[in-house]
Amino acid sequence: MLKGKCAVVTGSTSGIGLGIAEGFAAEGVNLVINGFGDAAEIEGIRAGLEKKFGVKVIYDGADMSKPEQIEAMMDNAAKVFGGVDILVNNAGIQHVCPVEEFPTAKWDAIIAINMSSAFHTTKKAVPYMKSKGWGRIINVASAHAMVASPFKSAYCASKHGVMGFTKTVALEVAEKGVTCNAICPGYVLTPLVEKQIPDTAKARGITEEQVKRDVLLAAQPTKQFVTTKQVAGTAVFLCSDAAASITGTNIMVEGGWTAH
Ligand code: NAD
């Protein structure tokens, strides 16, 4: 059903985005992958996806904090693939720090990359989706779109903002065959989480092992990290016919975190 469609997945050179890109490639979806990293490694990912799944994959290095670069990426995707059918707003960064010491530049970057980039991509994707009468917008938010944790003021603000944006867009395109939803993962052991472990240890005055056990997994009743495959499977499901009536909502993939 998804074969031959085009998906733009932001922040897909690593972690959850890469998992989602692989999930869509396995369904025959052509891709625009995006994100930072070593050029040779990124080319390896791009060519590897093409070879393994027989789809066309292009890489666009647009910086999700730069509106003009985001717009150019979306225009290029439409030029190469004739439109954007599936948009996954996934790129994101984190910074862990008490609010009174939180660097202003970090706040601005987190709001731009985690939240405003979804506005810039969606603005460009919606006209294509409306004209085709089909589209799927998936925002990778977080359990932190529903609840907060100390020392993550910018991140929680950005993810709560993404949730409001998700609901608004869903209402605007509801009659056009286009859905807009958020996936809210709990902790997935990606570079984003690995990087915040030392900072959390410092902020709380505990060891890194204690951060994993007593801070991260303490929040998840399953006591297991969520996997990128589980998030990718949810994204693919949201693009199925079975999910056509699911819009303006959030799917929690967080091991029961927000149940208590
Ligand atoms: P990650 O660090 O593994 O990957 C982030 C991706 O975003 C990378 O490809 C990176 O290059 C890209 N990126 C960062 N800044 C960018 C920019 N300015 N422009 C373009 N690309 C940029 O992180 P991840 O854990 O896979 O996170 C992906 C998304 O999932 C984020 O939005 C994050 O908030 C969300 N999330 C992660 C977790 C988790 O536990 N890992 C939990 C909930 C939500």
Coordinates of C-alpha atoms and ligand atoms in Angstrom, one line a residue:
M1 CA 0.0 0.0 0.0
L2 CA 2.9 2.3 0.7
K3 CA 5.1 1.1 -2.2
G4 CA 6.3 4.0 -4.4
K5 CA 5.3 6.7 -2.0
C6 CA 7.9 9.3 -0.8
A7 CA 8.8 10.0 2.8
V8 CA 10.9 12.8 4.2
V9 CA 12.3 11.8 7.6
T10 CA 14.2 14.5 9.4
G11 CA 17.1 13.6 11.6
S12 CA 17.4 10.1 10.1
T13 CA 21.2 9.6 10.1
S14 CA 21.0 8.2 13.6
G15 CA 18.8 6.6 16.2
I16 CA 15.0 6.7 16.0
G17 CA 14.9 8.5 12.6
L18 CA 17.2 6.0 11.0
G19 CA 15.0 3.2 12.4
I20 CA 11.9 4.9 10.9
A21 CA 13.7 5.3 7.6
E22 CA 14.5 1.6 7.5
G23 CA 10.9 0.7 8.5
F24 CA 9.6 2.7 5.5
A25 CA 12.2 1.5 3.1
A26 CA 11.1 -2.1 4.0
E27 CA 7.6 -1.1 2.8
G28 CA 9.0 0.1 -0.5
V29 CA 8.8 3.8 0.3
N30 CA 11.3 6.1 -1.4
L31 CA 13.1 8.4 1.0
V32 CA 14.7 11.7 1.8
I33 CA 17.1 11.1 4.7
N34 CA 18.4 14.1 6.6
G35 CA 20.7 14.8 9.5
F36 CA 24.3 15.4 10.5
G37 CA 27.3 13.1 10.7
D38 CA 30.3 11.8 8.8
A39 CA 29.8 12.2 5.1
A40 CA 31.1 8.7 4.3
E41 CA 28.9 7.1 7.0
I42 CA 25.9 8.9 5.7
E43 CA 26.6 7.8 2.1
G44 CA 26.9 4.2 3.5
I45 CA 23.5 4.5 5.1
R46 CA 21.9 6.0 1.9
A47 CA 23.4 3.4 -0.5
G48 CA 22.8 0.6 2.0
L49 CA 19.0 1.4 2.2
E50 CA 18.8 1.5 -1.6
K51 CA 20.6 -1.8 -2.0
K52 CA 18.8 -3.7 0.7
F53 CA 15.3 -2.5 0.0
G54 CA 15.3 -1.6 -3.7
V55 CA 14.0 2.0 -3.1
K56 CA 15.4 5.4 -4.2
V57 CA 17.0 7.3 -1.3
I58 CA 18.4 10.8 -1.4
Y59 CA 20.3 12.6 1.3
D60 CA 19.7 16.3 2.2
G61 CA 21.8 17.9 4.8
A62 CA 19.5 20.7 5.6
D63 CA 20.0 22.2 9.1
M64 CA 16.6 22.0 10.9
S65 CA 17.4 25.3 12.7
K66 CA 17.5 27.1 9.3
P67 CA 14.0 27.8 7.7
E68 CA 15.5 28.5 4.2
Q69 CA 17.4 25.2 4.2
I70 CA 14.3 23.3 5.4
E71 CA 12.2 24.8 2.6
A72 CA 14.9 24.0 0.0
M73 CA 14.9 20.4 1.2
M74 CA 11.1 20.1 0.8
D75 CA 11.2 21.7 -2.6
N76 CA 14.0 19.3 -3.7
A77 CA 12.0 16.3 -2.3
A78 CA 9.0 17.3 -4.4
K79 CA 11.1 17.8 -7.5
V80 CA 12.8 14.4 -7.2
F81 CA 9.7 12.4 -6.1
G82 CA 6.8 14.5 -7.4
G83 CA 5.6 15.4 -3.9
V84 CA 5.9 14.4 -0.3
D85 CA 3.4 11.7 0.8
I86 CA 4.8 11.0 4.3
L87 CA 6.5 13.6 6.5
V88 CA 8.2 12.5 9.7
N89 CA 9.4 15.3 11.9
N90 CA 12.0 13.6 14.0
A91 CA 15.1 15.7 14.3
G92 CA 15.7 16.7 17.8
I93 CA 18.3 17.7 20.4
Q94 CA 18.5 17.8 24.2
H95 CA 20.2 19.8 26.8
V96 CA 20.0 19.0 30.6
C97 CA 20.5 21.9 32.9
P98 CA 18.7 23.8 35.7
V99 CA 16.5 26.5 34.3
E100 CA 18.5 29.4 36.0
E101 CA 21.7 28.3 34.3
F102 CA 20.1 27.2 31.0
P103 CA 22.1 28.8 28.1
T104 CA 19.8 31.0 26.1
A105 CA 21.4 29.9 22.8
K106 CA 20.6 26.2 23.7
W107 CA 17.0 27.2 24.5
D108 CA 16.7 28.8 21.1
A109 CA 18.3 25.9 19.3
I110 CA 16.0 23.3 21.0
I111 CA 12.9 25.3 20.2
A112 CA 14.0 25.7 16.6
I113 CA 15.1 22.1 15.9
N114 CA 12.6 20.2 18.0
M115 CA 9.5 22.4 17.3
S116 CA 9.7 25.1 14.7
S117 CA 11.3 22.8 12.1
A118 CA 8.0 20.8 12.1
F119 CA 6.2 24.0 11.2
H120 CA 8.5 24.7 8.3
T121 CA 8.3 21.2 6.8
T122 CA 4.6 20.8 7.3
K123 CA 3.9 24.2 5.7
K124 CA 5.6 22.9 2.5
A125 CA 4.2 19.4 2.6
V126 CA 0.5 20.1 3.2
P127 CA -0.2 21.5 -0.3
Y128 CA 1.2 18.3 -1.9
M129 CA -0.8 16.1 0.4
K130 CA -4.0 18.0 -0.1
S131 CA -3.7 17.9 -3.9
K132 CA -3.2 14.1 -3.8
G133 CA -6.0 13.6 -1.2
W134 CA -3.6 11.5 0.9
G135 CA -0.9 12.3 3.3
R136 CA 0.6 11.3 6.7
I137 CA 2.4 13.7 9.1
I138 CA 4.0 12.0 12.0
N139 CA 5.7 14.1 14.7
V140 CA 8.2 12.3 16.9
A141 CA 7.4 14.0 20.2
S142 CA 8.2 12.3 23.5
A143 CA 6.7 11.2 26.8
H144 CA 8.0 14.7 27.6
A145 CA 5.1 16.0 25.5
M146 CA 2.8 14.8 28.2
V147 CA 4.8 15.1 31.4
A148 CA 7.9 16.9 32.5
S149 CA 11.2 16.1 34.1
P150 CA 13.5 18.6 36.0
F151 CA 16.4 20.2 34.1
K152 CA 14.7 19.7 30.7
S153 CA 12.8 23.0 30.4
A154 CA 13.5 23.7 26.7
Y155 CA 13.0 20.0 25.7
C156 CA 9.7 19.7 27.5
A157 CA 8.4 23.1 26.2
S158 CA 9.3 22.1 22.6
K159 CA 7.6 18.7 22.9
H160 CA 4.5 20.1 24.5
G161 CA 4.5 22.7 21.6
V162 CA 4.8 19.9 19.0
M163 CA 1.7 18.3 20.5
G164 CA -0.4 21.5 20.2
F165 CA 0.9 21.9 16.6
T166 CA -0.1 18.2 15.8
K167 CA -3.7 18.8 17.0
T168 CA -4.1 22.0 15.1
V169 CA -2.7 20.7 11.8
A170 CA -4.9 17.5 12.1
L171 CA -8.0 19.7 12.4
E172 CA -7.0 21.8 9.4
V173 CA -6.5 18.8 7.0
A174 CA -9.0 16.4 8.4
E175 CA -11.3 16.4 5.4
K176 CA -8.4 16.0 2.9
G177 CA -7.3 12.5 3.5
V178 CA -4.4 13.7 5.5
T179 CA -3.7 12.7 9.1
C180 CA -1.3 14.3 11.6
N181 CA -0.3 12.5 14.8
A182 CA 2.5 12.4 17.3
I183 CA 4.4 9.3 18.5
C184 CA 5.6 9.8 22.1
P185 CA 8.5 7.4 22.9
G186 CA 9.9 6.8 26.3
Y187 CA 13.6 6.3 26.7
V188 CA 15.3 4.7 23.6
L189 CA 19.0 4.1 24.0
T190 CA 20.2 6.3 21.1
P191 CA 23.1 8.8 21.0
L192 CA 20.7 11.5 22.2
V193 CA 20.1 9.6 25.5
E194 CA 23.6 8.4 25.9
K195 CA 24.9 12.0 25.7
Q196 CA 22.6 13.2 28.5
I197 CA 23.6 10.5 31.0
P198 CA 26.8 12.3 32.1
D199 CA 25.0 15.7 32.4
T200 CA 22.1 14.2 34.4
A201 CA 24.7 12.4 36.7
K202 CA 26.3 15.8 37.3
A203 CA 23.1 17.7 37.8
R204 CA 21.8 15.1 40.3
G205 CA 25.2 14.2 41.9
I206 CA 24.9 10.5 41.2
T207 CA 26.8 7.9 39.0
E208 CA 26.0 7.2 35.4
E209 CA 24.8 3.7 36.3
Q210 CA 22.4 5.2 38.8
V211 CA 21.1 7.6 36.1
K212 CA 20.2 4.6 33.9
R213 CA 18.6 2.6 36.6
D214 CA 17.2 5.2 39.0
V215 CA 16.3 8.1 36.7
L216 CA 15.7 6.8 33.1
L217 CA 14.3 3.3 33.6
A218 CA 12.7 4.2 36.9
A219 CA 10.2 6.1 34.9
Q220 CA 9.4 3.1 32.7
P221 CA 7.4 0.4 34.4
T222 CA 8.6 -2.2 31.8
K223 CA 12.2 -1.4 33.0
Q224 CA 13.2 -1.8 29.4
F225 CA 14.5 0.8 26.9
V226 CA 12.0 1.3 24.0
T227 CA 13.6 0.1 20.7
T228 CA 13.9 2.0 17.4
K229 CA 12.1 -0.9 15.7
Q230 CA 9.1 -0.4 18.0
V231 CA 8.8 3.3 17.1
A232 CA 9.3 2.5 13.4
G233 CA 6.5 -0.1 13.5
T234 CA 4.2 2.5 15.0
A235 CA 5.1 5.0 12.3
V236 CA 4.4 2.4 9.5
F237 CA 1.1 1.6 11.2
L238 CA 0.0 5.2 11.2
C239 CA 0.4 5.2 7.5
S240 CA -1.8 2.2 7.0
D241 CA -5.5 2.2 6.0
A242 CA -6.3 0.9 9.5
A243 CA -5.0 4.2 10.9
A244 CA -6.9 6.5 8.5
S245 CA -9.3 7.6 11.3
I246 CA -6.5 8.2 13.8
T247 CA -5.6 11.9 13.7
G248 CA -4.8 14.8 16.1
T249 CA -3.6 12.4 18.8
N250 CA -0.6 10.9 20.3
I251 CA 0.5 7.3 20.5
M252 CA 2.5 6.5 23.6
V253 CA 5.4 4.1 23.1
E254 CA 6.8 4.5 26.6
G255 CA 6.6 1.3 28.4
G256 CA 3.7 2.6 30.6
W257 CA 5.6 5.7 31.8
T258 CA 2.7 8.1 31.8
A259 CA 0.2 5.5 33.3
H260 CA 1.4 6.4 36.8
Ligands
NAD1 P1 19.8 11.0 17.9 O1 20.7 12.0 18.5 O2 20.2 9.6 17.7 O3 19.3 11.5 16.4 C1 19.0 12.8 16.2 C2 19.0 13.0 14.7 O4 18.7 14.4 14.5 C3 20.4 12.8 14.1 O5 20.2 12.3 12.8 C4 21.0 14.2 14.0 O6 22.0 14.4 13.0 C5 19.7 15.0 13.7 N1 19.8 16.4 14.0 C6 20.2 17.0 15.1 N2 20.2 18.4 14.9 C7 19.9 18.6 13.6 C8 19.7 19.8 12.9 N3 19.9 21.0 13.3 N4 19.3 19.6 11.6 C9 19.1 18.4 11.0 N5 19.3 17.2 11.7 C10 19.6 17.4 13.0 O7 18.5 11.1 18.7 P2 17.2 10.2 18.8 O8 17.1 9.7 20.2 O9 17.1 9.2 17.7 O10 16.0 11.3 18.7 C11 15.2 11.5 17.6 C12 13.9 12.1 18.1 O11 13.2 11.3 19.0 C13 14.1 13.5 18.7 O12 13.1 14.4 18.3 C14 14.0 13.2 20.2 O13 13.6 14.2 20.9 C15 12.9 12.1 20.1 N6 12.9 11.2 21.3 C16 13.9 10.5 21.7 C17 13.9 9.7 22.8 C18 15.0 8.8 23.3 O14 14.9 8.3 24.4 N7 16.0 8.6 22.5 C19 12.7 9.6 23.5 C20 11.6 10.4 23.1 C21 11.7 11.2 22.0

